[in-house]
Each structure stands twice: as C-alpha cells, then as structure tokens.
Coordinates of C-alpha atoms and ligand atoms in Angstrom, one line a residue:
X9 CA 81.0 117.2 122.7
X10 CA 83.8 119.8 123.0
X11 CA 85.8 119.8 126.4
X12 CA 87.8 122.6 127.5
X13 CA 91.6 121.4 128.2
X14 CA 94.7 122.8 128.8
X15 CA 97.9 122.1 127.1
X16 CA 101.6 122.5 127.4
X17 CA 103.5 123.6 124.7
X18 CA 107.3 123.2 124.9
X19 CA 109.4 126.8 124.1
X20 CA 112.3 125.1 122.3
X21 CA 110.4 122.8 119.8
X22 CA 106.7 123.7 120.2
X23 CA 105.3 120.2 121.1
X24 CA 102.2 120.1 122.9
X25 CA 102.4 117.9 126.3
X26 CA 98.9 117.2 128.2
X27 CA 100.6 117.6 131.6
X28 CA 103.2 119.4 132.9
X29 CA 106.6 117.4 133.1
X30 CA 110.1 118.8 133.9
X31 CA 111.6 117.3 130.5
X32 CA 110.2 117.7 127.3
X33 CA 109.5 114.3 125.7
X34 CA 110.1 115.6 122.4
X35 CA 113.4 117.5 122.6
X36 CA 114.5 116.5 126.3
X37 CA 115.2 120.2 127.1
X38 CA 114.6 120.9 130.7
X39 CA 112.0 123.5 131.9
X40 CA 111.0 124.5 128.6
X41 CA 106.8 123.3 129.4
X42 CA 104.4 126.1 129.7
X43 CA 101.1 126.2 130.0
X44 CA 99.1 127.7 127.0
X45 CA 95.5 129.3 127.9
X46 CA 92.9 126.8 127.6
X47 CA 91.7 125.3 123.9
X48 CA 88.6 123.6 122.9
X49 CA 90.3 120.3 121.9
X50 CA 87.5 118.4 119.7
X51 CA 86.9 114.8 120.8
X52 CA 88.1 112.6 117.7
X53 CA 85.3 110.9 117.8
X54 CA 82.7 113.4 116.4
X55 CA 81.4 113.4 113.4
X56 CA 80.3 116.2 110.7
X57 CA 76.2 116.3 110.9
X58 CA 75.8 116.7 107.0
X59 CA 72.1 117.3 106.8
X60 CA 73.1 120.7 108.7
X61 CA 74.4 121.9 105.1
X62 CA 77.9 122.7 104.0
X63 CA 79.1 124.8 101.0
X64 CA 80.5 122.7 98.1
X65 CA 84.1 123.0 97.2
X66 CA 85.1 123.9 93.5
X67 CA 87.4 121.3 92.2
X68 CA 89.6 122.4 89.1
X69 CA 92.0 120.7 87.1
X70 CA 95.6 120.8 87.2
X71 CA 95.9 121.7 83.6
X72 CA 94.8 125.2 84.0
X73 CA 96.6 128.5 82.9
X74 CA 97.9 130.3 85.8
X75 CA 100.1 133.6 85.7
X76 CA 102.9 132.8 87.9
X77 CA 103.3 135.3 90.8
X78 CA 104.4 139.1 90.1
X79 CA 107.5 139.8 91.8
X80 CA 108.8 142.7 93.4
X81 CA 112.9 142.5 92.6
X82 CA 115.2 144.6 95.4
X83 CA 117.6 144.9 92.3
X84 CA 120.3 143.8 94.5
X85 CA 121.1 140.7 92.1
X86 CA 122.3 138.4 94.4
X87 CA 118.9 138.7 97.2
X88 CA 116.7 138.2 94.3
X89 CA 118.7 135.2 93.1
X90 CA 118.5 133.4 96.6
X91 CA 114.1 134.2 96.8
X92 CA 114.1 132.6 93.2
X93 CA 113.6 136.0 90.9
X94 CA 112.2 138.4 93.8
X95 CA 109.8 139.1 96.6
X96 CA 106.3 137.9 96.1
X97 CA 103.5 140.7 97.3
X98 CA 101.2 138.8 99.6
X99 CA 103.6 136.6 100.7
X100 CA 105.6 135.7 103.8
X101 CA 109.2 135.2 104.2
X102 CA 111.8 134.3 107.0
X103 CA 114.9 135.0 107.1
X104 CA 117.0 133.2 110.2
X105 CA 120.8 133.6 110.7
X106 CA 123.1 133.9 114.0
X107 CA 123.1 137.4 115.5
X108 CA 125.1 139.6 114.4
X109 CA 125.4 138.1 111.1
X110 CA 124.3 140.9 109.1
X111 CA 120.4 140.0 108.2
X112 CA 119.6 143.8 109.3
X113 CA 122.1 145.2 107.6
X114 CA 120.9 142.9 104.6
X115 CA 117.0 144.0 105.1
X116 CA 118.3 147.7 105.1
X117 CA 119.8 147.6 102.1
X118 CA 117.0 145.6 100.3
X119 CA 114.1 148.0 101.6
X120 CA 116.3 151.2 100.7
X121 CA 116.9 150.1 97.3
X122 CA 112.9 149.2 96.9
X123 CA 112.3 152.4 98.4
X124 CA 114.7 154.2 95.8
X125 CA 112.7 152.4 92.8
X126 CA 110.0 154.0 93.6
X127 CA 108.1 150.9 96.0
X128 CA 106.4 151.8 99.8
X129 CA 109.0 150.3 102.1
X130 CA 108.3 150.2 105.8
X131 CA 110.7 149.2 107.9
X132 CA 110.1 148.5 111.7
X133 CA 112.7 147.3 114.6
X134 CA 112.0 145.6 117.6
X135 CA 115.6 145.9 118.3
X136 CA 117.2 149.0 117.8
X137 CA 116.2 152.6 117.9
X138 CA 115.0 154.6 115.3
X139 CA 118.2 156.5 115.4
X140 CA 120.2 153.3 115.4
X141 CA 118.8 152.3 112.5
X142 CA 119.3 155.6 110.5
X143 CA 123.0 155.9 111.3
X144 CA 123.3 152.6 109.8
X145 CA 121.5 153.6 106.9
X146 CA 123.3 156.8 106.8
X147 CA 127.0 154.6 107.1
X148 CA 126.0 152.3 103.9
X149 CA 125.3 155.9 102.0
X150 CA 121.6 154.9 102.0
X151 CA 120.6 158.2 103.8
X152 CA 118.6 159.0 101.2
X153 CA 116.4 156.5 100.5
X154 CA 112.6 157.3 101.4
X155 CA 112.1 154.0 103.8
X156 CA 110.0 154.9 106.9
X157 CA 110.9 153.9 109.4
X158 CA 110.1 152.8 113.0
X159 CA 111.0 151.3 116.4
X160 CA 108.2 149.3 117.7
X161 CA 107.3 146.5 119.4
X162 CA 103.4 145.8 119.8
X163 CA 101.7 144.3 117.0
X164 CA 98.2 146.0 117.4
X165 CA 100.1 149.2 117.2
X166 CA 101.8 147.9 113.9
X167 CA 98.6 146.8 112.4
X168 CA 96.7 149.9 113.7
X169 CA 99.2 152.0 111.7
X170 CA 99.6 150.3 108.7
X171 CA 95.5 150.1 108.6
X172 CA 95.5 154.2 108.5
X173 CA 97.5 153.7 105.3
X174 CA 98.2 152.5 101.9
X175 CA 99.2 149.2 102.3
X176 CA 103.1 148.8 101.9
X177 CA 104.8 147.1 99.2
X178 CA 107.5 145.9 101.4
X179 CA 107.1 145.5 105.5
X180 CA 109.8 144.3 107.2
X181 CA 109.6 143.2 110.8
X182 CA 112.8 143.1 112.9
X183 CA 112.7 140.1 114.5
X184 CA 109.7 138.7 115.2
X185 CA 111.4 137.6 118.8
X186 CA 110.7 141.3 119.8
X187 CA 107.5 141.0 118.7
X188 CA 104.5 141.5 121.2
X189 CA 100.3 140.1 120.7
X190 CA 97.9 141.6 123.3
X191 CA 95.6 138.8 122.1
X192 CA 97.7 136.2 124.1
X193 CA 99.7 136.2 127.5
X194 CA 103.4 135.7 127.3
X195 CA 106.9 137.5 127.2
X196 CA 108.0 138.5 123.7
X197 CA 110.3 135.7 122.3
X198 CA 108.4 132.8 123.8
X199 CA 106.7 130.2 121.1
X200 CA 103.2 131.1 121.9
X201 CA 103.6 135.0 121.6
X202 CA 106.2 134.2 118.7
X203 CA 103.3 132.4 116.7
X204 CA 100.3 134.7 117.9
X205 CA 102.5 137.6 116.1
X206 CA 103.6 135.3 113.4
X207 CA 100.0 135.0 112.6
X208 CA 98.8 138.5 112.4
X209 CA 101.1 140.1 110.4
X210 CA 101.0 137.1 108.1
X211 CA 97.5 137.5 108.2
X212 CA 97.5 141.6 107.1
X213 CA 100.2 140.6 104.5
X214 CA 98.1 138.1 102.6
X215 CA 95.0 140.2 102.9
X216 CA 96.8 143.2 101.8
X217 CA 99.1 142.4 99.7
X218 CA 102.2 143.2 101.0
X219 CA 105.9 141.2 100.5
X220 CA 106.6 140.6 104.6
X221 CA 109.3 139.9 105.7
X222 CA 110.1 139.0 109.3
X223 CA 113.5 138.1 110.9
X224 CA 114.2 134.9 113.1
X225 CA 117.1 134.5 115.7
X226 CA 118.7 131.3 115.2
X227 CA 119.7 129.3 118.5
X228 CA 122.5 127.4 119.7
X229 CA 121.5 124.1 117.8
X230 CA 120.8 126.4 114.4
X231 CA 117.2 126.3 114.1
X232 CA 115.3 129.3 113.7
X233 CA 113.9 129.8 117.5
X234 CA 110.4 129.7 118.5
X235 CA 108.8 126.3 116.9
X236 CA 108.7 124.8 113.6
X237 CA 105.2 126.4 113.2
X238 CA 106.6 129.8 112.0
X239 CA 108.5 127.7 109.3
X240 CA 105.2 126.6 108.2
X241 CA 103.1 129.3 108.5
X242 CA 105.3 131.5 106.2
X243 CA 106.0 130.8 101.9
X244 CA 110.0 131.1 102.1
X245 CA 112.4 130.3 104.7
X246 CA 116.0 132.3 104.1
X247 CA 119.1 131.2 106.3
X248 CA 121.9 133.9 105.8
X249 CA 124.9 131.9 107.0
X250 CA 128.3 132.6 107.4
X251 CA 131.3 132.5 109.7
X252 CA 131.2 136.0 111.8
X253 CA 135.1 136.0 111.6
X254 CA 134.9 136.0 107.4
X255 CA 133.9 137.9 105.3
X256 CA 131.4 135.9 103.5
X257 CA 127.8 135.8 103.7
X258 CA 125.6 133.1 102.0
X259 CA 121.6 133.7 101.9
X260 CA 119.8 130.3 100.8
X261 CA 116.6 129.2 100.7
X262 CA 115.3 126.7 102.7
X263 CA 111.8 126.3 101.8
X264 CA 110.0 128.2 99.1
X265 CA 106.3 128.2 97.8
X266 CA 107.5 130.4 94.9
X267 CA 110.6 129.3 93.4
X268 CA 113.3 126.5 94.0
X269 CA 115.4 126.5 96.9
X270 CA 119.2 125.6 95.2
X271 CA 120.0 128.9 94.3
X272 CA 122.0 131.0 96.7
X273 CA 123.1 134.7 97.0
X274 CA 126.5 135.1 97.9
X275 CA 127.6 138.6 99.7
X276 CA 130.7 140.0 101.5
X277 CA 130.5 141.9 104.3
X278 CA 132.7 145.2 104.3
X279 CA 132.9 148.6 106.2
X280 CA 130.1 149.5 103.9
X281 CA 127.5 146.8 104.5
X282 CA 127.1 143.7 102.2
X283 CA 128.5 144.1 98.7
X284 CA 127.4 141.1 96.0
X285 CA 129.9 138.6 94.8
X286 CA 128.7 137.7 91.1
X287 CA 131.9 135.4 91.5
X288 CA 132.4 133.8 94.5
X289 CA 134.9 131.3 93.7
X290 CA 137.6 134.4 93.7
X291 CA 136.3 134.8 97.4
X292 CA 137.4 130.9 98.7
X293 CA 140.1 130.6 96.1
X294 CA 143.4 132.1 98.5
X295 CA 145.7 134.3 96.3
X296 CA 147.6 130.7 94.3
X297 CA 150.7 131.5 93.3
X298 CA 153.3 128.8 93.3
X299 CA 151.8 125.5 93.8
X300 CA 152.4 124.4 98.0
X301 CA 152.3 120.7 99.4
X302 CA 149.0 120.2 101.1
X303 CA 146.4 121.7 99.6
X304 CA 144.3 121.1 96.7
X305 CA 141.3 123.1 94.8
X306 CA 138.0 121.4 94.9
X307 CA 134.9 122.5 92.4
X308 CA 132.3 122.6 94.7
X309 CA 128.5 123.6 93.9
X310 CA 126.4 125.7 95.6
X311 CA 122.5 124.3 94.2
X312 CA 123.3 124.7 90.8
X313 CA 126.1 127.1 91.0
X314 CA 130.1 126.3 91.1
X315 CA 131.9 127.7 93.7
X316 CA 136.0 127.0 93.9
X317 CA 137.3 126.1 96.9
X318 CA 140.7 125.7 98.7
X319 CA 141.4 122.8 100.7
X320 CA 144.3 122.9 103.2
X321 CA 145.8 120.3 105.3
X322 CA 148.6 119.8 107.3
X323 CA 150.6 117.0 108.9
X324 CA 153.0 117.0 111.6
X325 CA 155.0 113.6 112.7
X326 CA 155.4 113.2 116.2
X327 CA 158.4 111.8 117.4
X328 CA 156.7 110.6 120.9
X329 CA 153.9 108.1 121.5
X330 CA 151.7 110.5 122.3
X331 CA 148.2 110.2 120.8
X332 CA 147.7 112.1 117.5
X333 CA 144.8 115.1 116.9
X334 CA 142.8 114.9 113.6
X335 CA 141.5 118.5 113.1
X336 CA 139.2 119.4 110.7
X337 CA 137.9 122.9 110.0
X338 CA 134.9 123.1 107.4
X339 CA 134.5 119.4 106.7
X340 CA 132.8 116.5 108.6
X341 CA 135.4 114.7 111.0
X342 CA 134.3 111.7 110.7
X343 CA 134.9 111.5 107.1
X344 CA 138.1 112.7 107.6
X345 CA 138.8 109.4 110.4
X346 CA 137.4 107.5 106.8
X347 CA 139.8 108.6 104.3
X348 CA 142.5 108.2 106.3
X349 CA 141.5 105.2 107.2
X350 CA 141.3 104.1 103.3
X351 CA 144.6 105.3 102.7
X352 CA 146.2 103.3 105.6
X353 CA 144.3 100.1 103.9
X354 CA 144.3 100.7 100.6
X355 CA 147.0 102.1 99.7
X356 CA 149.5 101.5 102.8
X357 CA 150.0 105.0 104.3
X358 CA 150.3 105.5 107.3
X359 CA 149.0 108.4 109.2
X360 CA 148.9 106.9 112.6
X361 CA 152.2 108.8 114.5
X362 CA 151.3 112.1 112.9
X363 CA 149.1 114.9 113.5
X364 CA 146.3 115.8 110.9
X365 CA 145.0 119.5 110.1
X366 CA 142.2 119.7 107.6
X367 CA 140.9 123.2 106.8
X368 CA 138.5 124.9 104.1
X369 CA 139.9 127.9 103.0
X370 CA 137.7 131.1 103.9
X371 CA 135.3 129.5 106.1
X372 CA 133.8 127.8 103.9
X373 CA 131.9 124.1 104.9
X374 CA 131.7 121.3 102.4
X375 CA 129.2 118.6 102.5
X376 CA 129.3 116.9 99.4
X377 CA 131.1 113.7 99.1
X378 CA 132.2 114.7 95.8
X379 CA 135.1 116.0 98.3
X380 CA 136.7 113.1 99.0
X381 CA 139.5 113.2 96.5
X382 CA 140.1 116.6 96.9
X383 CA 140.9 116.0 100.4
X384 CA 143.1 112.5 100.3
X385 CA 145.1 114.6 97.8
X386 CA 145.7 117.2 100.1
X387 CA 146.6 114.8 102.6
X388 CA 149.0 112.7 100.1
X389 CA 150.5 116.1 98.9
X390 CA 151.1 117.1 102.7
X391 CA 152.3 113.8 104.1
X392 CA 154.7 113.2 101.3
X393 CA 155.4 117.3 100.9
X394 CA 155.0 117.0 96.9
X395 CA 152.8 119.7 95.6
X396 CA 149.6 119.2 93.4
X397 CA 150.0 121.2 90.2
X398 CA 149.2 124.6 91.0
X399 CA 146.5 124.9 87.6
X400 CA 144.5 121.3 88.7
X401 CA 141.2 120.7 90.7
X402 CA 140.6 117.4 91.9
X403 CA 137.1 116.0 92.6
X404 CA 135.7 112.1 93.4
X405 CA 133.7 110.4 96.0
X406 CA 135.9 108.2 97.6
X407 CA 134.6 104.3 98.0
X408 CA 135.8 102.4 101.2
X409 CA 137.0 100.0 99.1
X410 CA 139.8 102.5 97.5
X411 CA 137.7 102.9 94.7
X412 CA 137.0 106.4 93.2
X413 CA 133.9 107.1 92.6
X414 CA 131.7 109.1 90.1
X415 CA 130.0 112.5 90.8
X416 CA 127.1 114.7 90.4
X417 CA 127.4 117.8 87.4
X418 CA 130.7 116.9 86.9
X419 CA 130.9 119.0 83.6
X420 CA 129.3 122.1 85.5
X421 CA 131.9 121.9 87.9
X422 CA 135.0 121.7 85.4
X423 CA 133.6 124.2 83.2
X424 CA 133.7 127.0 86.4
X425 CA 137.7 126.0 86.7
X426 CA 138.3 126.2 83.5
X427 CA 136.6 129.4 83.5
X428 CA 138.7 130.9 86.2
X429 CA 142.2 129.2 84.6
X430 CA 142.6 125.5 85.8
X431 CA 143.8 123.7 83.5
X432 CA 143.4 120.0 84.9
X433 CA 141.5 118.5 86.5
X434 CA 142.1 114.7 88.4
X435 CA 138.1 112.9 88.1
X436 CA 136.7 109.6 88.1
X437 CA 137.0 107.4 85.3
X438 CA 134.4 108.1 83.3
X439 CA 134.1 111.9 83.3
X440 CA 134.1 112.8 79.6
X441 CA 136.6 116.0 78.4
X442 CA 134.3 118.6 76.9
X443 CA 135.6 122.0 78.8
X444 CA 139.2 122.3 77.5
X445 CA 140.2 120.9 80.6
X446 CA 142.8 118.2 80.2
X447 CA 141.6 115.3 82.5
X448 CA 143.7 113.2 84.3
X449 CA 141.6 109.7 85.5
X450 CA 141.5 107.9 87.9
X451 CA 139.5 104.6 88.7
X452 CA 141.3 103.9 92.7
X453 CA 143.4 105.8 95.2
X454 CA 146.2 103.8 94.8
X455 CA 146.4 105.4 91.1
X456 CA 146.2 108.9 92.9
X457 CA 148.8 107.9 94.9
X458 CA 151.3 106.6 92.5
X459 CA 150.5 110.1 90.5
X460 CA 151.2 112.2 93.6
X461 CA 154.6 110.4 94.6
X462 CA 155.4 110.4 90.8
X463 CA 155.5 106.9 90.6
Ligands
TYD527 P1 123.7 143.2 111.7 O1 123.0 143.5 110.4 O2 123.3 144.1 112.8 O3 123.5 141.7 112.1 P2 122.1 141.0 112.6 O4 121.0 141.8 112.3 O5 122.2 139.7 111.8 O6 122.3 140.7 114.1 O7 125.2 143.2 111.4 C1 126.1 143.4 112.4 C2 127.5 143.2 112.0 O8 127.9 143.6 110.7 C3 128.3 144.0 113.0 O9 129.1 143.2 113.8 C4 129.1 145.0 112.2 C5 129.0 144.4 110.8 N1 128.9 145.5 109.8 C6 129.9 145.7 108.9 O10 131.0 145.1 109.0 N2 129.8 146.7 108.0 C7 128.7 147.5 107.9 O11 128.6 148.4 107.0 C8 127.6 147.2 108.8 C9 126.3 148.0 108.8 C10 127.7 146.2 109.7
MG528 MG1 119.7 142.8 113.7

C-alpha cells in the first residue's frame, strides 16, 4: 500500500526530517525545515508482483568498444584543461565559486569564444540585465561575438523558448539560485525550487543534446548552496577558487563523469576579464632577487601539474611575557603549532617568546604535507636571519619524530624548478638527481638545521 506523507527537507543540507523540528538533525542549522508538498512514500515492505510482467534488461560486457564522448573545446586552453579536454554535449556541469569571483565573467568568455567558432551559444542571466551583461561583453572586446543572449528567470519560459528552436550547443544558466519551476511552490534559491530547476534543464540537456552549464553560489561554509542533490544530479562539478583580493583564479574539478578531476585551469583576473596563465608558477613566485631570511620556495603540485610557490614567514621576539601570536596565512595552523613544536624538541629552538608570521605568497593555500620542510626552513632562516640560497626549493614531510620524510612526484616537482632556474633543491634522503638539479639531502631536521646556521 502507498500512503501519502509529508516530509521536511532541510534548506542548508537537504535532509529529509518526518516532522518539523527547530534544529536540523543533520547539519544543526536553525530554522532551515520546510515542508515539501506531499510524496507517495512506498512502504518498504512491498514487494514487485513479477507475474504482472516486466521488460528484461540487456546486460553487456565491459569489454566493449565504446567512442569516448565528443567534445565541444571553448579554445580557451586553460577551461578546457580543468573539464578534462572540453565540454561534453548532453551533459551537465556546475560550476560553484564565491560571488564575485568571476564565474560570469569566465562563462562569458567561454560562450563568446564558442559562439565565434562557429557553435549556438545561448546565454541566459537570472542576475543581471541583458544590458549588464552586454557591457561586460562589450568591456572584454567580446562585442562581437554572436551569443544570444537573455535575462530570465522562469524555467518554463526557458524551456518554451529553447523548444521553438534548434537546440543550442552551449546553454548557460546564470545561477541556478535565480532560477524559478512553476511545477513546485517555493522562492527561487530554496533547495526544493533549486532541484525542481536543476531537473528540467538537465532534463532538456540530455534529451537534446546540449553542453549545460549552470552556476552555483557557494555559502559561507564553501559548499555549493542548495543540497548535495545538484552535485549528483549533474556529470562535472567546477569550483573556480581564488582569493577576491588576488589576482588569481583556479577552476578545478571536483567531480567528473568524463575525465579526471586533477587537472586545473589557472587564470588571472585583469581589467580585461580572465587572461590564461600557461605558467603559473611565475604568478606565486614574488619577483626573487637577492636571497632574504625567511622565506623559502616550495614545488607544489596542482593534480598533476607543478606550481612554484613562495613561502614567507616572520618572527619577532618579544621582550615582555606577553603571550606570543602564531599567524598563518595560506597553510593549516595547526601544522604550523606541529613544526614548531618539532623544532623546539628536536632540534632545541626555541620559538616560545616570539611571535610567528607564516604566509603563502599570492594567496595561494597549501595542503600537502610535502610542505613541511619548506616551511621549518622558512622559520630556521627567519629566526636565525640567515637566508636560504636564493636559486634552492626545499620540499619534505616532516615526521614528529624530526625525521624528514619522503614525498609524492618528487622528480615532477624538481624538474618544474629547474625549468624555471633553481638550481638546488634540499629533499629527503632518497630522492634520486635526474633533473640537473644539484640535491642537497637530508634524512632529519637537525641536519637542516646545522645546514641553515652553517654548522
Ligand atoms: P563576476 O564574473 O561578476 O563574478 P561572479 O559571477 O563570480 O559573481 O566578476 C566580478 C568581479 O570581477 C568584479 O568584482 C570585477 C572583476 N572584473 C575585473 O576585474 N575585470 C573584468 O574585466 C571583469 C569583467 C570583471
Ligand atoms: Mg555572476
């Protein structure tokens, strides 16, 4: 027997409640439950009746020839790297990032340059005004391009224009937030009207044929808003990241059905919109001349790609009791408490009566462990005010035992600095020379240590 039953769905994470509560028990935000219209909800207890028929499934083998999927390339390098080789037609993508980011500005330039090769483009915006948009496109000297464009808002609209048409190669919906189903009740923006949208134009994409792509706002806590579902219901899931006070932009892939998701685009945002950077290390790398105390270049990798980074740190003795700040800018604090910690153990320094500044240069964040060494140099270099040669990057997981540890694509990474000039590197024991990059090694901090204070 099927019972009609209503549900509560959460607007932050898009859990389903069976009553109404203040607090969601999922994501304990407050006053997020709404109710969603009624749905047949299936009691688990019933059972297919077979002898009622049922079409048999074809089961093929894995082993099968298959063309991989066409794809439609923007020809902006860079975009096309990050979706792993191009758009797929019939597919659905999301791209999330904090406002003001630049994912229009990004879309824009992607559809005009489809448009300009000769693809259907249609661009609609939930957000801005026709006009807005054109003045944009007008400022990045894409004028020209023959996108068509819309403001709109109502999906049945969309969907009753697109159906008096050729199908588009490209649609591009920005944001899905502003997005409006007649088939549900709900304000734009919340997770029912969110998905009902979602849905549709997903839907018309598959069936058509069109590469969709929809935009997602990103909230506080960084995941693209309205519920998980959206993440699902879509092939690829793009986060365009960046600090809004740099100049950098990274596009990555989160999830895709069509390609691998280690591969990033990396763009700068200037007075003309987003140009490429085929070589981002220049872009974290601050102009080097002669080598300072304190900082220290790190080879970090992006997926499978190198990118150079500065680290910078600072330390400041204070002649008072007063409780020292730890700082870091671009790196996890807590591993910064661990390395310092290491030093004061392992190797006797003693950071306790000073101040400590970490930063990554250009707003860049690090996450890989491989870090570690890079930073205690930094430190060493700063707290003793001896300089790390000037043409060396330094790399190593750092142990809590003072031990320096091996890391991932460790040739990758030196062959990038060598590439761009360095011409040593400080690594793990073990790291065999086979980039032209004279190797210092080291198998503990202590040895680190010794080499920084020129003992
Ligand atoms: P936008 O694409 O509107 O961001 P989003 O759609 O992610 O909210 O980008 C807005 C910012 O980009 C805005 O603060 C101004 C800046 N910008 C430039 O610096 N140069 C440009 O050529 C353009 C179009 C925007
Ligand atoms: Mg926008």
């Amino acid at each position: 027997m099927a019972k009609l039953k209503t549900r509560y769905i959460c607007q932050t994470c898009g859990s389903a409640q069976s009553r109404w509560q203040g607090q969601c028990p999922d994501c304990a935000e407050w006053n997020t439950l709404a109710q969603e219209a009624a749905v047949l909800s299936t009691v688990f207890a019933a059972k297919h009746d077979l002898s009622a028929g049922g079409r048999p499934i074809d089961l093929v083998s894995l082993d099968v020839a298959v063309a991989l999927p066409p794809r439609l390339a923007s020809g902006i390098a860079e975009f096309d790297r990050a979706v792993g080789g191009g758009l797929v037609p019939g597919s659905a993508t999301l791209i999330g990032g904090d406002p003001g980011i630049g994912k229009s500005t990004l879309l824009l330039q992607v559809a005009a340059h489809m448009a300009n090769a000769g693809r259907s483009v249609i661009y609609l915006s939930g957000e801005e005004a026709a006009d807005q948009v054109r003045l944009r496109a007008l400022r990045l000297g894409l004028g020209g391009a023959p996108v068509r464009l819309a403001a709109a808002t109502s999906v049945r609209d969309i969907l009753t224009t697109l159906g008096h048409d050729e199908p588009p190669a490209l649609l591009v919906i920005d944001s899905i937030q502003t997005m409006h189903s007649d088939l549900i009740e709900g304000a734009p923006g919340t997770v029912s009207q969110v998905r009902a949208s979602a849905q549709e134009l997903v839907r018309f994409a598959k069936d058509q044929g069109t590469a969709l792509v929809l935009v997602g706002h990103v909230t506080k806590d960084g995941s693209i808003a309205g519920p998980r579902v959206l993440e699902h219901m879509v092939d690829t899931v793009l986060g365009f990241e960046g600090e809004r006070s740099h100049q950098y932009r990274i596009l990555r892939a989160v999830k895709n059905r069509f390609g691998g998701t280690d591969e990033i685009g990396v763009f700068a945002m200037e007075g003309s919109g987003l140009t490429q950077v085929p070589n981002p290390s220049a872009l974290f790398l601050t102009q080097r001349g002669e080598a300072v105390s304190g900082t220290s270049v790190f080879p970090a990798l992006e997926g499978t790609r190198p990118v150079l980074v500065e680290i910078q740190s600072l330390v400041v003795r204070l002649a008072s009791g007063a409780t020292p700040r730890r700082a870091a800018v671009g790196w996890d604090s807590g591993r910064l408490a661990m390395v310092l910690a290491v030093l004061e153990a392992r190797c006797g320094m003693s950071f306790a009566t000073s101040e400590v500044y970490l930063n990554v240069a250009g707003g860049y964040r690090l996450s890989d462990p491989a870090a570690d060494l890079a930073v205690v140099a930094a430190l060493v270099s700063a707290l003793s005010e001896r300089p790390i040669p000037g043409d060396s990057v330094v790399l190593g997981e750092v142990a809590l035992s003072g031990e320096v540890r091996p890391v991932a694509h460790a040739a990758l990474r030196l062959k990038e600095a060598s590439k761009l000039g360095f011409e040593r590197a400080w690594v793990p024991s073990g790291v065999d020379s086979e980039s032209g990059i004279a190797l210092t090694r080291f198998a503990n901090l202590r040895a680190l240590v010794d080499q920084i204070l020129g003992r």
